[in-house]
mmCIF file with all atom_site columns, C-alpha atoms in Angstrom:
data_model
loop_
_atom_site.group_PDB
_atom_site.id
_atom_site.type_symbol
_atom_site.label_atom_id
_atom_site.label_alt_id
_atom_site.label_comp_id
_atom_site.label_asym_id
_atom_site.label_entity_id
_atom_site.label_seq_id
_atom_site.pdbx_PDB_ins_code
_atom_site.Cartn_x
_atom_site.Cartn_y
_atom_site.Cartn_z
_atom_site.occupancy
_atom_site.B_iso_or_equiv
_atom_site.pdbx_formal_charge
_atom_site.auth_seq_id
_atom_site.auth_comp_id
_atom_site.auth_asym_id
_atom_site.auth_atom_id
_atom_site.pdbx_PDB_model_num
ATOM 1   C CA . MET A 1 1   ? 16.031  6.679   12.031  1.00 84.00 ? 1   MET A CA 1
ATOM 2   C CA . ASP A 1 2   ? 15.408  3.585   14.156  1.00 94.00 ? 2   ASP A CA 1
ATOM 3   C CA . LYS A 1 3   ? 12.591  1.083   13.923  1.00 97.00 ? 3   LYS A CA 1
ATOM 4   C CA . GLN A 1 4   ? 10.270  2.951   16.370  1.00 97.00 ? 4   GLN A CA 1
ATOM 5   C CA . ALA A 1 5   ? 10.735  6.251   14.763  1.00 96.00 ? 5   ALA A CA 1
ATOM 6   C CA . TRP A 1 6   ? 10.202  4.844   11.370  1.00 97.00 ? 6   TRP A CA 1
ATOM 7   C CA . THR A 1 7   ? 7.097   2.846   12.445  1.00 98.00 ? 7   THR A CA 1
ATOM 8   C CA . ASP A 1 8   ? 5.600   5.942   14.092  1.00 97.00 ? 8   ASP A CA 1
ATOM 9   C CA . SER A 1 9   ? 6.346   8.117   10.928  1.00 96.00 ? 9   SER A CA 1
ATOM 10  C CA . VAL A 1 10  ? 4.650   5.671   8.575   1.00 97.00 ? 10  VAL A CA 1
ATOM 11  C CA . LEU A 1 11  ? 1.604   5.310   10.807  1.00 96.00 ? 11  LEU A CA 1
ATOM 12  C CA . GLY A 1 12  ? 1.525   9.028   11.304  1.00 95.00 ? 12  GLY A CA 1
ATOM 13  C CA . SER A 1 13  ? 1.336   9.488   7.452   1.00 94.00 ? 13  SER A CA 1
ATOM 14  C CA . LEU A 1 14  ? -1.306  6.999   7.222   1.00 95.00 ? 14  LEU A CA 1
ATOM 15  C CA . ALA A 1 15  ? -3.586  8.505   9.838   1.00 93.00 ? 15  ALA A CA 1
ATOM 16  C CA . GLY A 1 16  ? -4.974  11.087  7.579   1.00 90.00 ? 16  GLY A CA 1
ATOM 17  C CA . MET A 1 17  ? -5.218  8.863   4.560   1.00 94.00 ? 17  MET A CA 1
ATOM 18  C CA . SER A 1 18  ? -6.842  5.621   5.675   1.00 94.00 ? 18  SER A CA 1
ATOM 19  C CA . ARG A 1 19  ? -10.540 5.613   6.689   1.00 91.00 ? 19  ARG A CA 1
ATOM 20  C CA . THR A 1 20  ? -10.225 2.169   8.039   1.00 93.00 ? 20  THR A CA 1
ATOM 21  C CA . LEU A 1 21  ? -7.469  3.136   10.349  1.00 92.00 ? 21  LEU A CA 1
ATOM 22  C CA . GLY A 1 22  ? -9.884  5.773   11.561  1.00 92.00 ? 22  GLY A CA 1
ATOM 23  C CA . GLY A 1 23  ? -12.588 3.088   12.233  1.00 91.00 ? 23  GLY A CA 1
ATOM 24  C CA . THR A 1 24  ? -14.704 3.707   9.111   1.00 87.00 ? 24  THR A CA 1
ATOM 25  C CA . SER A 1 25  ? -15.179 0.895   6.514   1.00 83.00 ? 25  SER A CA 1
ATOM 26  C CA . ASP A 1 26  ? -14.292 2.260   3.080   1.00 72.00 ? 26  ASP A CA 1
ATOM 27  C CA . THR A 1 27  ? -16.626 0.917   0.442   1.00 66.00 ? 27  THR A CA 1
ATOM 28  C CA . THR A 1 28  ? -16.385 3.907   -1.905  1.00 65.00 ? 28  THR A CA 1
ATOM 29  C CA . SER A 1 29  ? -14.739 1.897   -4.744  1.00 64.00 ? 29  SER A CA 1
ATOM 30  C CA . SER A 1 30  ? -17.820 -0.284  -5.364  1.00 58.00 ? 30  SER A CA 1
ATOM 31  C CA . ALA A 1 31  ? -21.296 -1.005  -3.994  1.00 61.00 ? 31  ALA A CA 1
ATOM 32  C CA . ASN A 1 32  ? -20.391 -4.646  -4.554  1.00 69.00 ? 32  ASN A CA 1
ATOM 33  C CA . LYS A 1 33  ? -17.498 -4.590  -2.123  1.00 77.00 ? 33  LYS A CA 1
ATOM 34  C CA . PRO A 1 34  ? -18.395 -7.011  0.844   1.00 73.00 ? 34  PRO A CA 1
ATOM 35  C CA . LYS A 1 35  ? -18.796 -5.507  4.364   1.00 76.00 ? 35  LYS A CA 1
ATOM 36  C CA . LEU A 1 36  ? -15.766 -6.086  6.567   1.00 79.00 ? 36  LEU A CA 1
ATOM 37  C CA . GLY A 1 37  ? -16.014 -8.711  9.415   1.00 77.00 ? 37  GLY A CA 1
ATOM 38  C CA . VAL A 1 38  ? -15.353 -6.122  12.074  1.00 82.00 ? 38  VAL A CA 1
ATOM 39  C CA . SER A 1 39  ? -17.934 -3.519  13.161  1.00 82.00 ? 39  SER A CA 1
ATOM 40  C CA . GLU A 1 40  ? -17.072 0.048   12.491  1.00 86.00 ? 40  GLU A CA 1
ATOM 41  C CA . GLY A 1 41  ? -15.632 2.209   15.321  1.00 92.00 ? 41  GLY A CA 1
ATOM 42  C CA . GLU A 1 42  ? -13.077 1.506   17.902  1.00 92.00 ? 42  GLU A CA 1
ATOM 43  C CA . ALA A 1 43  ? -12.792 -2.222  17.156  1.00 92.00 ? 43  ALA A CA 1
ATOM 44  C CA . LEU A 1 44  ? -11.979 -1.620  13.523  1.00 93.00 ? 44  LEU A CA 1
ATOM 45  C CA . ALA A 1 45  ? -9.514  1.019   14.261  1.00 94.00 ? 45  ALA A CA 1
ATOM 46  C CA . LEU A 1 46  ? -7.639  -1.126  16.831  1.00 95.00 ? 46  LEU A CA 1
ATOM 47  C CA . GLN A 1 47  ? -7.610  -4.265  14.642  1.00 95.00 ? 47  GLN A CA 1
ATOM 48  C CA . THR A 1 48  ? -6.361  -2.025  11.490  1.00 96.00 ? 48  THR A CA 1
ATOM 49  C CA . GLU A 1 49  ? -3.575  -0.388  13.596  1.00 97.00 ? 49  GLU A CA 1
ATOM 50  C CA . GLY A 1 50  ? -2.528  -3.806  14.985  1.00 97.00 ? 50  GLY A CA 1
ATOM 51  C CA . ASN A 1 51  ? -2.416  -5.261  11.700  1.00 97.00 ? 51  ASN A CA 1
ATOM 52  C CA . LEU A 1 52  ? -0.306  -2.299  10.258  1.00 98.00 ? 52  LEU A CA 1
ATOM 53  C CA . ARG A 1 53  ? 2.261   -2.599  13.241  1.00 98.00 ? 53  ARG A CA 1
ATOM 54  C CA . HIS A 1 54  ? 2.592   -6.268  12.512  1.00 98.00 ? 54  HIS A CA 1
ATOM 55  C CA . ALA A 1 55  ? 3.205   -5.636  8.842   1.00 98.00 ? 55  ALA A CA 1
ATOM 56  C CA . LEU A 1 56  ? 5.683   -2.863  9.567   1.00 99.00 ? 56  LEU A CA 1
ATOM 57  C CA . ASP A 1 57  ? 7.644   -5.051  11.900  1.00 98.00 ? 57  ASP A CA 1
ATOM 58  C CA . ASP A 1 58  ? 8.024   -7.653  9.034   1.00 98.00 ? 58  ASP A CA 1
ATOM 59  C CA . LEU A 1 59  ? 8.948   -4.848  6.570   1.00 98.00 ? 59  LEU A CA 1
ATOM 60  C CA . TRP A 1 60  ? 11.586  -3.407  8.896   1.00 98.00 ? 60  TRP A CA 1
ATOM 61  C CA . GLU A 1 61  ? 13.181  -6.984  9.350   1.00 98.00 ? 61  GLU A CA 1
ATOM 62  C CA . CYS A 1 62  ? 13.261  -7.451  5.609   1.00 97.00 ? 62  CYS A CA 1
ATOM 63  C CA . ARG A 1 63  ? 14.826  -4.097  4.706   1.00 96.00 ? 63  ARG A CA 1
ATOM 64  C CA . GLY A 1 64  ? 18.033  -5.677  3.706   1.00 95.00 ? 64  GLY A CA 1
ATOM 65  C CA . HIS A 1 65  ? 16.709  -8.841  2.138   1.00 96.00 ? 65  HIS A CA 1
ATOM 66  C CA . ARG A 1 66  ? 17.885  -9.616  -1.330  1.00 96.00 ? 66  ARG A CA 1
ATOM 67  C CA . PHE A 1 67  ? 14.826  -10.922 -3.446  1.00 97.00 ? 67  PHE A CA 1
ATOM 68  C CA . VAL A 1 68  ? 15.746  -13.622 -6.038  1.00 96.00 ? 68  VAL A CA 1
ATOM 69  C CA . SER A 1 69  ? 12.738  -13.655 -8.276  1.00 97.00 ? 69  SER A CA 1
ATOM 70  C CA . PRO A 1 70  ? 9.393   -12.049 -9.146  1.00 97.00 ? 70  PRO A CA 1
ATOM 71  C CA . ALA A 1 71  ? 7.681   -14.981 -7.528  1.00 98.00 ? 71  ALA A CA 1
ATOM 72  C CA . GLU A 1 72  ? 9.366   -14.354 -4.221  1.00 98.00 ? 72  GLU A CA 1
ATOM 73  C CA . VAL A 1 73  ? 8.309   -10.750 -4.471  1.00 98.00 ? 73  VAL A CA 1
ATOM 74  C CA . ARG A 1 74  ? 4.684   -11.682 -5.085  1.00 98.00 ? 74  ARG A CA 1
ATOM 75  C CA . GLU A 1 75  ? 4.791   -14.058 -2.025  1.00 98.00 ? 75  GLU A CA 1
ATOM 76  C CA . PHE A 1 76  ? 6.157   -11.168 0.029   1.00 98.00 ? 76  PHE A CA 1
ATOM 77  C CA . VAL A 1 77  ? 3.447   -8.652  -1.231  1.00 98.00 ? 77  VAL A CA 1
ATOM 78  C CA . ASP A 1 78  ? 0.670   -11.199 -0.755  1.00 98.00 ? 78  ASP A CA 1
ATOM 79  C CA . GLY A 1 79  ? 2.067   -11.714 2.777   1.00 98.00 ? 79  GLY A CA 1
ATOM 80  C CA . ILE A 1 80  ? 2.063   -7.966  3.567   1.00 98.00 ? 80  ILE A CA 1
ATOM 81  C CA . ALA A 1 81  ? -1.636  -7.693  2.148   1.00 98.00 ? 81  ALA A CA 1
ATOM 82  C CA . GLU A 1 82  ? -2.736  -10.703 4.205   1.00 97.00 ? 82  GLU A CA 1
ATOM 83  C CA . GLU A 1 83  ? -1.287  -9.054  7.390   1.00 98.00 ? 83  GLU A CA 1
ATOM 84  C CA . VAL A 1 84  ? -2.961  -5.691  6.583   1.00 97.00 ? 84  VAL A CA 1
ATOM 85  C CA . CYS A 1 85  ? -6.419  -7.657  6.185   1.00 95.00 ? 85  CYS A CA 1
ATOM 86  C CA . THR A 1 86  ? -6.038  -9.966  9.131   1.00 95.00 ? 86  THR A CA 1
ATOM 87  C CA . GLY A 1 87  ? -9.360  -10.246 10.954  1.00 93.00 ? 87  GLY A CA 1
ATOM 88  C CA . LEU A 1 88  ? -11.020 -7.807  8.713   1.00 93.00 ? 88  LEU A CA 1
ATOM 89  C CA . LEU A 1 89  ? -12.302 -9.856  5.745   1.00 90.00 ? 89  LEU A CA 1
ATOM 90  C CA . ALA A 1 90  ? -15.503 -11.871 6.051   1.00 85.00 ? 90  ALA A CA 1
ATOM 91  C CA . ARG A 1 91  ? -15.057 -15.451 6.600   1.00 85.00 ? 91  ARG A CA 1
ATOM 92  C CA . GLY A 1 92  ? -14.189 -17.212 3.549   1.00 86.00 ? 92  GLY A CA 1
ATOM 93  C CA . GLN A 1 93  ? -13.498 -14.059 1.529   1.00 90.00 ? 93  GLN A CA 1
ATOM 94  C CA . SER A 1 94  ? -10.648 -14.219 -1.036  1.00 92.00 ? 94  SER A CA 1
ATOM 95  C CA . LEU A 1 95  ? -7.617  -12.025 -0.616  1.00 94.00 ? 95  LEU A CA 1
ATOM 96  C CA . TYR A 1 96  ? -8.149  -10.785 -4.194  1.00 95.00 ? 96  TYR A CA 1
ATOM 97  C CA . ARG A 1 97  ? -10.820 -8.483  -5.508  1.00 92.00 ? 97  ARG A CA 1
ATOM 98  C CA . THR A 1 98  ? -13.617 -10.208 -7.402  1.00 91.00 ? 98  THR A CA 1
ATOM 99  C CA . TRP A 1 99  ? -15.825 -7.225  -8.302  1.00 88.00 ? 99  TRP A CA 1
ATOM 100 C CA . GLU A 1 100 ? -15.504 -4.243  -10.679 1.00 89.00 ? 100 GLU A CA 1
ATOM 101 C CA . THR A 1 101 ? -14.697 -0.787  -9.177  1.00 86.00 ? 101 THR A CA 1
ATOM 102 C CA . LYS A 1 102 ? -16.344 2.339   -10.283 1.00 77.00 ? 102 LYS A CA 1
ATOM 103 C CA . PHE A 1 103 ? -12.951 4.218   -10.529 1.00 75.00 ? 103 PHE A CA 1
ATOM 104 C CA . GLY A 1 104 ? -11.769 2.573   -13.657 1.00 71.00 ? 104 GLY A CA 1
ATOM 105 C CA . GLN A 1 105 ? -9.158  0.135   -12.141 1.00 83.00 ? 105 GLN A CA 1
ATOM 106 C CA . THR A 1 106 ? -8.309  -3.170  -13.726 1.00 90.00 ? 106 THR A CA 1
ATOM 107 C CA . ASN A 1 107 ? -10.980 -5.410  -14.703 1.00 92.00 ? 107 ASN A CA 1
ATOM 108 C CA . VAL A 1 108 ? -11.466 -8.545  -12.604 1.00 93.00 ? 108 VAL A CA 1
ATOM 109 C CA . GLU A 1 109 ? -10.249 -10.826 -15.351 1.00 95.00 ? 109 GLU A CA 1
ATOM 110 C CA . GLU A 1 110 ? -7.124  -8.967  -15.998 1.00 96.00 ? 110 GLU A CA 1
ATOM 111 C CA . ILE A 1 111 ? -6.053  -8.608  -12.401 1.00 96.00 ? 111 ILE A CA 1
ATOM 112 C CA . GLU A 1 112 ? -3.910  -11.670 -12.379 1.00 96.00 ? 112 GLU A CA 1
ATOM 113 C CA . THR A 1 113 ? -1.923  -10.601 -15.368 1.00 97.00 ? 113 THR A CA 1
ATOM 114 C CA . GLU A 1 114 ? -1.407  -7.056  -14.290 1.00 96.00 ? 114 GLU A CA 1
ATOM 115 C CA . TYR A 1 115 ? -0.479  -8.167  -10.798 1.00 97.00 ? 115 TYR A CA 1
ATOM 116 C CA . LEU A 1 116 ? 2.159   -10.430 -12.099 1.00 98.00 ? 116 LEU A CA 1
ATOM 117 C CA . GLU A 1 117 ? 3.620   -7.612  -14.177 1.00 97.00 ? 117 GLU A CA 1
ATOM 118 C CA . PHE A 1 118 ? 3.579   -5.429  -11.185 1.00 98.00 ? 118 PHE A CA 1
ATOM 119 C CA . CYS A 1 119 ? 5.636   -7.935  -9.244  1.00 98.00 ? 119 CYS A CA 1
ATOM 120 C CA . GLU A 1 120 ? 8.054   -8.347  -11.995 1.00 97.00 ? 120 GLU A CA 1
ATOM 121 C CA . ARG A 1 121 ? 8.468   -4.542  -12.145 1.00 95.00 ? 121 ARG A CA 1
ATOM 122 C CA . LEU A 1 122 ? 8.805   -4.386  -8.363  1.00 96.00 ? 122 LEU A CA 1
ATOM 123 C CA . PHE A 1 123 ? 11.566  -7.129  -8.450  1.00 96.00 ? 123 PHE A CA 1
ATOM 124 C CA . ALA A 1 124 ? 13.622  -5.072  -10.823 1.00 93.00 ? 124 ALA A CA 1
ATOM 125 C CA . GLY A 1 125 ? 12.786  -1.804  -9.171  1.00 91.00 ? 125 GLY A CA 1
ATOM 126 C CA . LEU A 1 126 ? 14.059  -2.853  -5.690  1.00 90.00 ? 126 LEU A CA 1
ATOM 127 C CA . SER A 1 127 ? 17.681  -2.677  -6.929  1.00 81.00 ? 127 SER A CA 1
ATOM 128 C CA . ASP A 1 128 ? 17.013  0.683   -8.804  1.00 74.00 ? 128 ASP A CA 1
ATOM 129 C CA . GLY A 1 129 ? 18.850  3.618   -7.457  1.00 78.00 ? 129 GLY A CA 1
ATOM 130 C CA . ASP A 1 130 ? 15.914  5.893   -7.493  1.00 92.00 ? 130 ASP A CA 1
ATOM 131 C CA . SER A 1 131 ? 13.794  4.714   -4.602  1.00 95.00 ? 131 SER A CA 1
ATOM 132 C CA . VAL A 1 132 ? 11.464  7.776   -4.661  1.00 96.00 ? 132 VAL A CA 1
ATOM 133 C CA . ARG A 1 133 ? 10.505  6.960   -8.236  1.00 96.00 ? 133 ARG A CA 1
ATOM 134 C CA . GLU A 1 134 ? 10.105  3.167   -7.387  1.00 97.00 ? 134 GLU A CA 1
ATOM 135 C CA . ALA A 1 135 ? 7.867   4.013   -4.424  1.00 97.00 ? 135 ALA A CA 1
ATOM 136 C CA . ALA A 1 136 ? 5.604   6.276   -6.615  1.00 98.00 ? 136 ALA A CA 1
ATOM 137 C CA . ILE A 1 137 ? 5.242   3.392   -9.131  1.00 98.00 ? 137 ILE A CA 1
ATOM 138 C CA . VAL A 1 138 ? 4.226   1.026   -6.307  1.00 98.00 ? 138 VAL A CA 1
ATOM 139 C CA . GLU A 1 139 ? 1.469   3.341   -5.051  1.00 98.00 ? 139 GLU A CA 1
ATOM 140 C CA . LYS A 1 140 ? -0.065  4.203   -8.453  1.00 97.00 ? 140 LYS A CA 1
ATOM 141 C CA . ARG A 1 141 ? 0.123   0.752   -9.784  1.00 96.00 ? 141 ARG A CA 1
ATOM 142 C CA . LEU A 1 142 ? -0.978  -1.044  -6.839  1.00 96.00 ? 142 LEU A CA 1
ATOM 143 C CA . ASP A 1 143 ? -3.609  1.197   -5.519  1.00 94.00 ? 143 ASP A CA 1
ATOM 144 C CA . GLY A 1 144 ? -4.518  3.703   -8.263  1.00 94.00 ? 144 GLY A CA 1
ATOM 145 C CA . GLU A 1 145 ? -4.635  1.332   -11.168 1.00 95.00 ? 145 GLU A CA 1
ATOM 146 C CA . ILE A 1 146 ? -4.594  -2.455  -10.430 1.00 96.00 ? 146 ILE A CA 1
ATOM 147 C CA . HIS A 1 147 ? -6.227  -2.542  -7.056  1.00 94.00 ? 147 HIS A CA 1
ATOM 148 C CA . PRO A 1 148 ? -5.926  -6.328  -6.700  1.00 96.00 ? 148 PRO A CA 1
ATOM 149 C CA . PHE A 1 149 ? -6.980  -6.885  -3.098  1.00 95.00 ? 149 PHE A CA 1
ATOM 150 C CA . ALA A 1 150 ? -10.385 -7.294  -1.525  1.00 92.00 ? 150 ALA A CA 1
ATOM 151 C CA . ASP A 1 151 ? -9.477  -4.681  1.070   1.00 92.00 ? 151 ASP A CA 1
ATOM 152 C CA . GLY A 1 152 ? -6.517  -2.650  2.136   1.00 94.00 ? 152 GLY A CA 1
ATOM 153 C CA . CYS A 1 153 ? -5.027  -1.809  -1.289  1.00 94.00 ? 153 CYS A CA 1
ATOM 154 C CA . GLY A 1 154 ? -4.194  1.734   -0.211  1.00 95.00 ? 154 GLY A CA 1
ATOM 155 C CA . ARG A 1 155 ? -2.687  0.690   3.093   1.00 97.00 ? 155 ARG A CA 1
ATOM 156 C CA . THR A 1 156 ? -0.687  -2.204  1.489   1.00 98.00 ? 156 THR A CA 1
ATOM 157 C CA . ALA A 1 157 ? 0.559   0.066   -1.313  1.00 98.00 ? 157 ALA A CA 1
ATOM 158 C CA . LYS A 1 158 ? 1.619   2.785   1.116   1.00 98.00 ? 158 LYS A CA 1
ATOM 159 C CA . LEU A 1 159 ? 3.537   0.210   3.442   1.00 99.00 ? 159 LEU A CA 1
ATOM 160 C CA . LEU A 1 160 ? 5.317   -1.156  0.360   1.00 98.00 ? 160 LEU A CA 1
ATOM 161 C CA . ALA A 1 161 ? 6.264   2.296   -0.875  1.00 98.00 ? 161 ALA A CA 1
ATOM 162 C CA . ALA A 1 162 ? 7.701   3.109   2.765   1.00 98.00 ? 162 ALA A CA 1
ATOM 163 C CA . PHE A 1 163 ? 9.551   -0.155  2.515   1.00 98.00 ? 163 PHE A CA 1
ATOM 164 C CA . VAL A 1 164 ? 11.066  0.837   -0.905  1.00 97.00 ? 164 VAL A CA 1
ATOM 165 C CA . LEU A 1 165 ? 12.036  4.152   0.552   1.00 96.00 ? 165 LEU A CA 1
ATOM 166 C CA . LEU A 1 166 ? 13.517  2.599   3.719   1.00 96.00 ? 166 LEU A CA 1
ATOM 167 C CA . ARG A 1 167 ? 15.810  0.383   1.399   1.00 96.00 ? 167 ARG A CA 1
ATOM 168 C CA . GLY A 1 168 ? 16.937  3.491   -0.280  1.00 94.00 ? 168 GLY A CA 1
ATOM 169 C CA . SER A 1 169 ? 17.541  5.211   3.169   1.00 93.00 ? 169 SER A CA 1
ATOM 170 C CA . ARG A 1 170 ? 14.690  7.775   2.515   1.00 94.00 ? 170 ARG A CA 1
ATOM 171 C CA . THR A 1 171 ? 12.061  8.675   5.080   1.00 94.00 ? 171 THR A CA 1
ATOM 172 C CA . PRO A 1 172 ? 8.391   7.837   4.470   1.00 96.00 ? 172 PRO A CA 1
ATOM 173 C CA . PRO A 1 173 ? 6.322   10.249  2.303   1.00 96.00 ? 173 PRO A CA 1
ATOM 174 C CA . ARG A 1 174 ? 4.467   12.989  4.258   1.00 94.00 ? 174 ARG A CA 1
ATOM 175 C CA . TYR A 1 175 ? 1.016   12.792  2.665   1.00 95.00 ? 175 TYR A CA 1
ATOM 176 C CA . GLY A 1 176 ? -1.148  16.063  2.532   1.00 89.00 ? 176 GLY A CA 1
ATOM 177 C CA . ALA A 1 177 ? -4.853  16.061  1.799   1.00 92.00 ? 177 ALA A CA 1
ATOM 178 C CA . ARG A 1 178 ? -6.563  12.899  1.046   1.00 93.00 ? 178 ARG A CA 1
ATOM 179 C CA . SER A 1 179 ? -8.543  14.430  -1.729  1.00 94.00 ? 179 SER A CA 1
ATOM 180 C CA . GLU A 1 180 ? -5.472  15.841  -3.417  1.00 96.00 ? 180 GLU A CA 1
ATOM 181 C CA . TYR A 1 181 ? -3.696  12.620  -3.246  1.00 96.00 ? 181 TYR A CA 1
ATOM 182 C CA . TYR A 1 182 ? -6.321  10.662  -5.101  1.00 93.00 ? 182 TYR A CA 1
ATOM 183 C CA . THR A 1 183 ? -6.753  13.367  -7.681  1.00 95.00 ? 183 THR A CA 1
ATOM 184 C CA . LYS A 1 184 ? -2.938  13.111  -8.328  1.00 97.00 ? 184 LYS A CA 1
ATOM 185 C CA . ILE A 1 185 ? -2.784  9.361   -8.387  1.00 96.00 ? 185 ILE A CA 1
ATOM 186 C CA . ASN A 1 186 ? -5.302  9.280   -11.164 1.00 93.00 ? 186 ASN A CA 1
ATOM 187 C CA . ALA A 1 187 ? -3.477  11.974  -13.093 1.00 95.00 ? 187 ALA A CA 1
ATOM 188 C CA . GLU A 1 188 ? -0.875  11.239  -15.869 1.00 96.00 ? 188 GLU A CA 1
ATOM 189 C CA . TRP A 1 189 ? 2.448   9.745   -14.842 1.00 97.00 ? 189 TRP A CA 1
ATOM 190 C CA . ARG A 1 190 ? 4.532   12.994  -15.073 1.00 97.00 ? 190 ARG A CA 1
ATOM 191 C CA . GLU A 1 191 ? 2.158   14.839  -12.783 1.00 98.00 ? 191 GLU A CA 1
ATOM 192 C CA . TRP A 1 192 ? 2.048   11.946  -10.364 1.00 98.00 ? 192 TRP A CA 1
ATOM 193 C CA . PHE A 1 193 ? 5.836   11.641  -10.234 1.00 98.00 ? 193 PHE A CA 1
ATOM 194 C CA . SER A 1 194 ? 6.217   15.355  -9.643  1.00 97.00 ? 194 SER A CA 1
ATOM 195 C CA . TYR A 1 195 ? 3.683   15.387  -7.005  1.00 97.00 ? 195 TYR A CA 1
ATOM 196 C CA . TYR A 1 196 ? 5.118   12.281  -5.214  1.00 98.00 ? 196 TYR A CA 1
ATOM 197 C CA . ARG A 1 197 ? 8.488   13.702  -5.088  1.00 97.00 ? 197 ARG A CA 1
ATOM 198 C CA . SER A 1 198 ? 7.130   16.739  -3.375  1.00 96.00 ? 198 SER A CA 1
ATOM 199 C CA . LEU A 1 199 ? 5.912   14.390  -0.650  1.00 96.00 ? 199 LEU A CA 1
ATOM 200 C CA . CYS A 1 200 ? 9.390   12.992  -0.116  1.00 93.00 ? 200 CYS A CA 1
ATOM 201 C CA . GLU A 1 201 ? 11.400  16.298  0.050   1.00 82.00 ? 201 GLU A CA 1
ATOM 202 C CA . THR A 1 202 ? 12.958  15.385  3.361   1.00 67.00 ? 202 THR A CA 1
ATOM 203 C CA . PRO A 1 203 ? 16.615  14.676  4.149   1.00 58.00 ? 203 PRO A CA 1
ATOM 204 C CA . ARG A 1 204 ? 17.938  11.017  3.822   1.00 62.00 ? 204 ARG A CA 1
ATOM 205 C CA . MET A 1 205 ? 17.713  8.911   6.844   1.00 61.00 ? 205 MET A CA 1
ATOM 206 C CA . ALA A 1 206 ? 20.819  9.045   9.129   1.00 54.00 ? 206 ALA A CA 1
#
C-alpha cells in the first residue's frame, strides 16, 4: 500500500466516525466544552480534512522512525494533536482538556499523570510485535479513557492507531457503526480487544 492509498484508507475509515469531519462540532462529552473557532458546515469539514491530511503526511514520513524516549513520543503525539486541531480551537485555548466529561474519562487533575503513563506505554509498544493489540490500546486509552485534548481526541487516537498498524505492515481498521464502536471502547479490555481485532481482519500490507 502506497502513501496515497494509505491516506485514503484512513480518511475513509474516519468518515463515518468523526462528526467534525462531517462539519458538525461535537460537544457531546461535556456542556462545558468551548465552541470551536470555525463555523459548522463546509468550512469546518474542509479545515478538519486538511488538518488530517497534513497529520497523515507526517505520520507516513515517520513510519520508520526509531523513538528514543517517552519524552520524544509525547512531543510526537502532541504534535499530531496540534495538527488535528489547527485552526479549530478558539484563540488562546489550551491544547489540553480543562473540564470534566460526562462519560467518566480521567479527571482534569489526573490528566498529566495518565498522559505521561500513556506515552511511556506507547514508547514500549512501538517495538512490540503485536501492532493490532498496541493500536487497540492507543484508541481505548487516549480516546476512551484519558481524553487529554481539548478537541480531536478521537481523530488523534485513530490516526496514531493507524500509524502503529502501518509500522507493523497492517492496514487501517475498518470501523463499523459509530454507536457500536463507542459501546465497545467503554467495555472491558477483553471485549474491546476482540472487537478491535475484528476491525483489522484484513491481509497485511504488500
